[in-house]
mmCIF file of C-alpha atoms and ligand atoms in Angstrom:
data_model
loop_
_atom_site.group_PDB
_atom_site.id
_atom_site.type_symbol
_atom_site.label_atom_id
_atom_site.label_comp_id
_atom_site.label_asym_id
_atom_site.label_seq_id
_atom_site.Cartn_x
_atom_site.Cartn_y
_atom_site.Cartn_z
ATOM 1 C CA MET J 24 165.520 62.054 -102.332
ATOM 2 C CA GLU J 25 167.667 59.023 -101.570
ATOM 3 C CA LYS J 26 168.382 56.420 -104.216
ATOM 4 C CA THR J 27 166.952 53.119 -103.008
ATOM 5 C CA GLY J 28 167.098 50.877 -106.097
ATOM 6 C CA LYS J 29 170.118 48.912 -107.246
ATOM 7 C CA PHE J 30 172.123 49.814 -110.313
ATOM 8 C CA ILE J 31 173.474 46.876 -112.328
ATOM 9 C CA THR J 32 175.592 47.179 -115.458
ATOM 10 C CA PHE J 33 176.589 44.567 -118.048
ATOM 11 C CA GLU J 34 179.916 44.847 -119.831
ATOM 12 C CA GLY J 35 182.044 42.905 -122.268
ATOM 13 C CA CYS J 36 183.593 42.963 -125.726
ATOM 14 C CA ASP J 37 181.457 43.053 -128.885
ATOM 15 C CA GLY J 38 179.893 39.630 -129.452
ATOM 16 C CA CYS J 39 180.459 38.379 -125.885
ATOM 17 C CA GLY J 40 176.844 37.201 -125.464
ATOM 18 C CA LYS J 41 175.637 40.151 -123.383
ATOM 19 C CA SER J 42 172.385 40.584 -125.315
ATOM 20 C CA THR J 43 171.355 36.964 -124.761
ATOM 21 C CA GLN J 44 171.943 37.328 -121.019
ATOM 22 C CA LEU J 45 170.001 40.588 -120.888
ATOM 23 C CA LYS J 46 167.030 38.918 -122.594
ATOM 24 C CA MET J 47 167.170 35.986 -120.171
ATOM 25 C CA LEU J 48 167.333 38.371 -117.217
ATOM 26 C CA SER J 49 164.425 40.402 -118.557
ATOM 27 C CA ASN J 50 162.264 37.254 -118.829
ATOM 28 C CA TYR J 51 163.279 36.180 -115.342
ATOM 29 C CA LEU J 52 162.535 39.538 -113.685
ATOM 30 C CA THR J 53 159.177 39.790 -115.440
ATOM 31 C CA SER J 54 158.201 36.283 -114.359
ATOM 32 C CA GLU J 55 159.251 37.064 -110.768
ATOM 33 C CA ASN J 56 157.398 40.413 -110.759
ATOM 34 C CA VAL J 57 160.540 42.361 -109.878
ATOM 35 C CA ALA J 58 160.151 46.090 -110.587
ATOM 36 C CA HIS J 59 162.921 46.913 -113.022
ATOM 37 C CA VAL J 60 164.037 49.099 -115.901
ATOM 38 C CA PHE J 61 166.247 47.977 -118.773
ATOM 39 C CA THR J 62 168.271 50.615 -120.524
ATOM 40 C CA ARG J 63 171.389 50.927 -122.626
ATOM 41 C CA GLU J 64 174.340 53.115 -123.446
ATOM 42 C CA PRO J 65 174.906 54.951 -125.584
ATOM 43 C CA GLY J 66 171.240 55.865 -125.661
ATOM 44 C CA GLY J 67 168.296 55.201 -123.389
ATOM 45 C CA GLY J 68 166.437 58.502 -123.811
ATOM 46 C CA LYS J 69 165.541 61.072 -126.491
ATOM 47 C CA ILE J 70 168.712 63.163 -126.306
ATOM 48 C CA SER J 71 171.053 60.270 -125.551
ATOM 49 C CA GLU J 72 169.587 58.231 -128.458
ATOM 50 C CA ALA J 73 170.240 61.213 -130.743
ATOM 51 C CA ILE J 74 173.860 61.278 -129.528
ATOM 52 C CA ARG J 75 174.017 57.489 -130.117
ATOM 53 C CA GLU J 76 173.103 58.044 -133.764
ATOM 54 C CA ILE J 77 175.935 60.536 -134.178
ATOM 55 C CA LEU J 78 178.379 58.190 -132.437
ATOM 56 C CA LEU J 79 177.521 55.000 -134.306
ATOM 57 C CA SER J 80 176.831 56.472 -137.758
ATOM 58 C CA GLY J 81 179.215 55.391 -140.503
ATOM 59 C CA LYS J 82 178.935 58.938 -141.863
ATOM 60 C CA ASN J 83 181.034 60.369 -139.018
ATOM 61 C CA MET J 84 184.267 58.506 -139.599
ATOM 62 C CA GLU J 85 186.343 61.693 -139.254
ATOM 63 C CA MET J 86 185.271 62.155 -135.613
ATOM 64 C CA THR J 87 188.275 62.577 -133.326
ATOM 65 C CA ASP J 88 188.805 60.095 -130.502
ATOM 66 C CA GLU J 89 188.457 62.916 -127.968
ATOM 67 C CA CYS J 90 185.148 64.063 -129.459
ATOM 68 C CA GLU J 91 183.917 60.453 -129.362
ATOM 69 C CA ALA J 92 184.858 60.116 -125.682
ATOM 70 C CA LEU J 93 183.196 63.427 -124.773
ATOM 71 C CA LEU J 94 179.997 62.481 -126.616
ATOM 72 C CA TYR J 95 179.795 59.176 -124.737
ATOM 73 C CA ALA J 96 180.239 61.086 -121.471
ATOM 74 C CA ALA J 97 177.641 63.714 -122.456
ATOM 75 C CA SER J 98 175.105 61.074 -123.466
ATOM 76 C CA ARG J 99 175.744 59.336 -120.121
ATOM 77 C CA VAL J 100 174.984 62.428 -118.017
ATOM 78 C CA GLN J 101 171.669 62.950 -119.819
ATOM 79 C CA HIS J 102 170.790 59.264 -119.605
ATOM 80 C CA LEU J 103 171.467 59.233 -115.860
ATOM 81 C CA ARG J 104 169.075 62.101 -115.349
ATOM 82 C CA ASP J 105 166.361 60.876 -117.735
ATOM 83 C CA ARG J 106 166.262 57.153 -117.036
ATOM 84 C CA VAL J 107 168.538 55.912 -114.274
ATOM 85 C CA ASP J 108 168.010 58.398 -111.470
ATOM 86 C CA PRO J 109 164.156 58.410 -111.532
ATOM 87 C CA ALA J 110 164.034 54.599 -111.540
ATOM 88 C CA LEU J 111 166.536 54.283 -108.684
ATOM 89 C CA LYS J 112 164.537 56.785 -106.644
ATOM 90 C CA GLU J 113 161.427 54.660 -107.203
ATOM 91 C CA GLY J 114 163.352 51.734 -105.756
ATOM 92 C CA LYS J 115 163.548 49.847 -109.042
ATOM 93 C CA LEU J 116 166.313 47.595 -110.240
ATOM 94 C CA VAL J 117 168.084 49.391 -113.071
ATOM 95 C CA ILE J 118 169.898 47.194 -115.582
ATOM 96 C CA CYS J 119 172.084 49.004 -118.059
ATOM 97 C CA ASP J 120 173.656 47.465 -121.165
ATOM 98 C CA ARG J 121 177.126 49.095 -121.036
ATOM 99 C CA TYR J 122 178.137 52.069 -118.901
ATOM 100 C CA VAL J 123 181.227 54.010 -117.862
ATOM 101 C CA ASP J 124 183.471 50.911 -117.903
ATOM 102 C CA SER J 125 182.861 50.726 -121.669
ATOM 103 C CA SER J 126 184.275 54.244 -121.995
ATOM 104 C CA LEU J 127 187.280 53.327 -119.865
ATOM 105 C CA ALA J 128 187.866 50.136 -121.906
ATOM 106 C CA TYR J 129 187.008 51.345 -125.461
ATOM 107 C CA GLN J 130 188.158 54.966 -125.358
ATOM 108 C CA GLY J 131 190.692 54.728 -122.513
ATOM 109 C CA TYR J 132 192.439 51.496 -123.507
ATOM 110 C CA GLY J 133 191.184 50.826 -127.059
ATOM 111 C CA ARG J 134 191.659 54.317 -128.480
ATOM 112 C CA GLY J 135 194.591 54.931 -126.155
ATOM 113 C CA LEU J 136 193.197 58.072 -124.497
ATOM 114 C CA GLY J 137 194.080 56.684 -121.066
ATOM 115 C CA VAL J 138 191.939 56.029 -118.015
ATOM 116 C CA GLU J 139 192.906 59.313 -116.382
ATOM 117 C CA PHE J 140 191.344 61.459 -119.130
ATOM 118 C CA ILE J 141 188.283 59.193 -119.407
ATOM 119 C CA GLY J 142 187.924 59.205 -115.619
ATOM 120 C CA LYS J 143 188.019 63.001 -115.567
ATOM 121 C CA ILE J 144 185.352 63.538 -118.213
ATOM 122 C CA ASN J 145 183.184 60.875 -116.561
ATOM 123 C CA ALA J 146 183.627 62.157 -113.013
ATOM 124 C CA TYR J 147 179.900 62.901 -112.713
ATOM 125 C CA ALA J 148 179.013 59.258 -113.381
ATOM 126 C CA LEU J 149 181.883 57.837 -111.364
ATOM 127 C CA GLU J 150 181.272 60.019 -108.325
ATOM 128 C CA ASN J 151 177.475 60.002 -108.221
ATOM 129 C CA TYR J 152 176.353 56.858 -110.000
ATOM 130 C CA LEU J 153 178.782 54.023 -109.549
ATOM 131 C CA PRO J 154 177.034 50.700 -110.258
ATOM 132 C CA ASP J 155 176.294 48.398 -107.322
ATOM 133 C CA VAL J 156 177.293 45.446 -109.485
ATOM 134 C CA THR J 157 179.001 45.182 -112.862
ATOM 135 C CA ILE J 158 178.640 41.846 -114.639
ATOM 136 C CA PHE J 159 181.561 41.319 -117.015
ATOM 137 C CA ILE J 160 181.029 38.565 -119.585
ATOM 138 C CA ASP J 161 184.598 37.505 -120.158
ATOM 139 C CA LEU J 162 184.999 36.364 -123.776
ATOM 140 C CA SER J 163 188.085 37.261 -125.820
ATOM 141 C CA PRO J 164 187.611 39.040 -129.171
ATOM 142 C CA GLU J 165 189.123 36.004 -130.945
ATOM 143 C CA ALA J 166 186.587 33.659 -129.344
ATOM 144 C CA ALA J 167 183.737 36.052 -130.151
ATOM 145 C CA PHE J 168 184.937 36.334 -133.758
ATOM 146 C CA LYS J 169 185.160 32.542 -134.187
ATOM 147 C CA ARG J 170 181.722 32.130 -132.698
ATOM 148 C CA LYS J 171 180.277 34.623 -135.186
ATOM 149 C CA HIS J 172 182.125 33.657 -138.363
ATOM 150 C CA GLY J 173 183.329 30.083 -137.793
ATOM 151 C CA ALA J 174 186.864 29.027 -136.966
ATOM 152 C CA ASP J 175 188.200 29.056 -140.554
ATOM 153 C CA GLN J 176 187.239 32.557 -141.512
ATOM 154 C CA ASN J 177 190.072 35.006 -141.997
ATOM 155 C CA ASP J 178 188.423 38.327 -142.657
ATOM 156 C CA ARG J 179 191.169 40.898 -143.236
ATOM 157 C CA LEU J 180 189.095 43.852 -142.140
ATOM 158 C CA GLU J 181 187.929 42.248 -138.914
ATOM 159 C CA LEU J 182 191.470 41.122 -138.151
ATOM 160 C CA ALA J 183 192.755 44.672 -138.626
ATOM 161 C CA GLY J 184 190.289 45.712 -135.940
ATOM 162 C CA MET J 185 191.394 42.863 -133.721
ATOM 163 C CA GLU J 186 194.254 44.799 -132.142
ATOM 164 C CA PHE J 187 191.815 47.474 -131.013
ATOM 165 C CA HIS J 188 189.417 44.891 -129.600
ATOM 166 C CA ASN J 189 192.246 43.085 -127.824
ATOM 167 C CA ARG J 190 193.210 46.344 -126.102
ATOM 168 C CA VAL J 191 189.567 46.828 -125.085
ATOM 169 C CA TYR J 192 189.502 43.286 -123.698
ATOM 170 C CA GLU J 193 192.715 43.830 -121.722
ATOM 171 C CA GLY J 194 191.156 47.058 -120.436
ATOM 172 C CA PHE J 195 188.063 45.285 -119.128
ATOM 173 C CA LYS J 196 190.196 42.677 -117.401
ATOM 174 C CA ALA J 197 192.325 45.385 -115.758
ATOM 175 C CA LEU J 198 189.205 47.265 -114.587
ATOM 176 C CA ALA J 199 187.781 44.047 -113.130
ATOM 177 C CA LYS J 200 191.025 43.444 -111.253
ATOM 178 C CA GLU J 201 191.067 46.990 -109.872
ATOM 179 C CA ASN J 202 187.421 46.868 -108.735
ATOM 180 C CA PRO J 203 186.936 43.396 -107.275
ATOM 181 C CA ASP J 204 184.046 44.424 -105.008
ATOM 182 C CA ARG J 205 181.958 45.775 -107.854
ATOM 183 C CA PHE J 206 182.920 43.462 -110.744
ATOM 184 C CA VAL J 207 181.637 39.922 -111.216
ATOM 185 C CA CYS J 208 183.557 38.134 -113.993
ATOM 186 C CA ILE J 209 181.776 35.294 -115.739
ATOM 187 C CA ASN J 210 183.462 32.994 -118.231
ATOM 188 C CA GLY J 211 181.760 33.706 -121.561
ATOM 189 C CA GLU J 212 182.818 30.390 -123.127
ATOM 190 C CA GLN J 213 180.087 28.552 -121.219
ATOM 191 C CA THR J 214 176.557 27.867 -122.502
ATOM 192 C CA PRO J 215 173.998 30.684 -122.139
ATOM 193 C CA ASP J 216 172.192 28.683 -119.415
ATOM 194 C CA GLU J 217 175.392 28.169 -117.442
ATOM 195 C CA ILE J 218 176.267 31.860 -117.703
ATOM 196 C CA PHE J 219 172.778 32.897 -116.674
ATOM 197 C CA ALA J 220 172.861 30.663 -113.588
ATOM 198 C CA GLN J 221 176.011 32.503 -112.519
ATOM 199 C CA VAL J 222 174.491 35.906 -113.277
ATOM 200 C CA LEU J 223 171.523 35.081 -111.058
ATOM 201 C CA SER J 224 173.571 33.724 -108.188
ATOM 202 C CA ALA J 225 175.884 36.764 -108.302
ATOM 203 C CA LEU J 226 172.929 39.172 -108.224
ATOM 204 C CA LYS J 227 171.414 37.273 -105.292
ATOM 205 C CA GLU J 228 174.712 37.210 -103.435
ATOM 206 C CA LYS J 229 175.112 40.970 -103.928
ATOM 207 C CA GLY J 230 171.643 41.613 -102.520
ATOM 208 C CA CYS J 231 170.108 42.793 -105.816
ATOM 209 C CA LEU J 232 167.440 40.063 -105.998
HETATM 210 P P1 LIG S 314 175.902 48.344 -129.701
HETATM 211 O O1 LIG S 314 175.379 48.129 -131.074
HETATM 212 O O2 LIG S 314 174.924 48.689 -128.626
HETATM 213 O O3 LIG S 314 176.828 47.106 -129.329
HETATM 214 P P2 LIG S 314 176.785 46.014 -128.177
HETATM 215 O O4 LIG S 314 175.588 45.153 -128.456
HETATM 216 O O5 LIG S 314 178.088 45.268 -128.337
HETATM 217 O O6 LIG S 314 176.712 46.712 -126.836
HETATM 218 O O7 LIG S 314 176.993 49.495 -129.822
HETATM 219 C C1 LIG S 314 177.618 50.005 -128.764
HETATM 220 C C2 LIG S 314 179.062 50.263 -129.174
HETATM 221 O O8 LIG S 314 179.501 51.430 -128.493
HETATM 222 C C3 LIG S 314 179.988 49.120 -128.767
HETATM 223 O O9 LIG S 314 180.870 48.794 -129.819
HETATM 224 C C4 LIG S 314 180.790 49.700 -127.635
HETATM 225 C C5 LIG S 314 180.756 51.173 -127.880
HETATM 226 N N1 LIG S 314 180.858 52.016 -126.659
HETATM 227 C C6 LIG S 314 182.024 52.758 -126.458
HETATM 228 O O10 LIG S 314 182.943 52.711 -127.280
HETATM 229 N N2 LIG S 314 182.111 53.552 -125.353
HETATM 230 C C7 LIG S 314 181.104 53.657 -124.449
HETATM 231 O O11 LIG S 314 181.210 54.405 -123.443
HETATM 232 C C8 LIG S 314 179.910 52.880 -124.656
HETATM 233 C C9 LIG S 314 178.778 52.958 -123.681
HETATM 234 C C10 LIG S 314 179.837 52.069 -125.787
#
């Protein structure tokens, strides 16, 4: 059966304000009676949530970068079959909190595995389920950190992780540049209302609403 619904993904660095936008969009779609499904990666189904627990557990610190990347890809395949595909076939709007671009940015750029390897192990998603629209909330890790902890904080641990997050951020910006038809970049330094207005107008312009 043909897929008739639209597939929308939200991407950005940790702390970029994605969750706030997803909540605002959920309220909007409910109030407008738009048939939709919200889901997230990693996770979004029984098996993929179990993989999420393995991935995000502090007990698995010795996991190799390659294993991490493969688990994200495995969880994605299952999630596509369990949640995304059925909803798209029913003609629903599917909104996913993170997707394959997170793997390209976090594992490809952040961990340094490269986009070629990440592209290969995610070929199923990239070839069969490319999002119609990807909303990228563009907020640098420094700005997200200041927003969370205040401008004067100087947390050593968080700063050590900053190089990784900066690579992830550069990765997202490169992906957005390479996929201008699919990506919509929204300046994350604006107020939540301003950002949401741009999310809505982008989704309308792209024929999703
Ligand atoms: P989560 O708590 O859902 O964070 P957020 O609210 O920022 O989305 O954790 C998801 C984490 O998983 C986040 O740090 C990004 C990471 N991730 C990857 O590294 N690769 C991936 O392919 C995906 C989907 C997520």
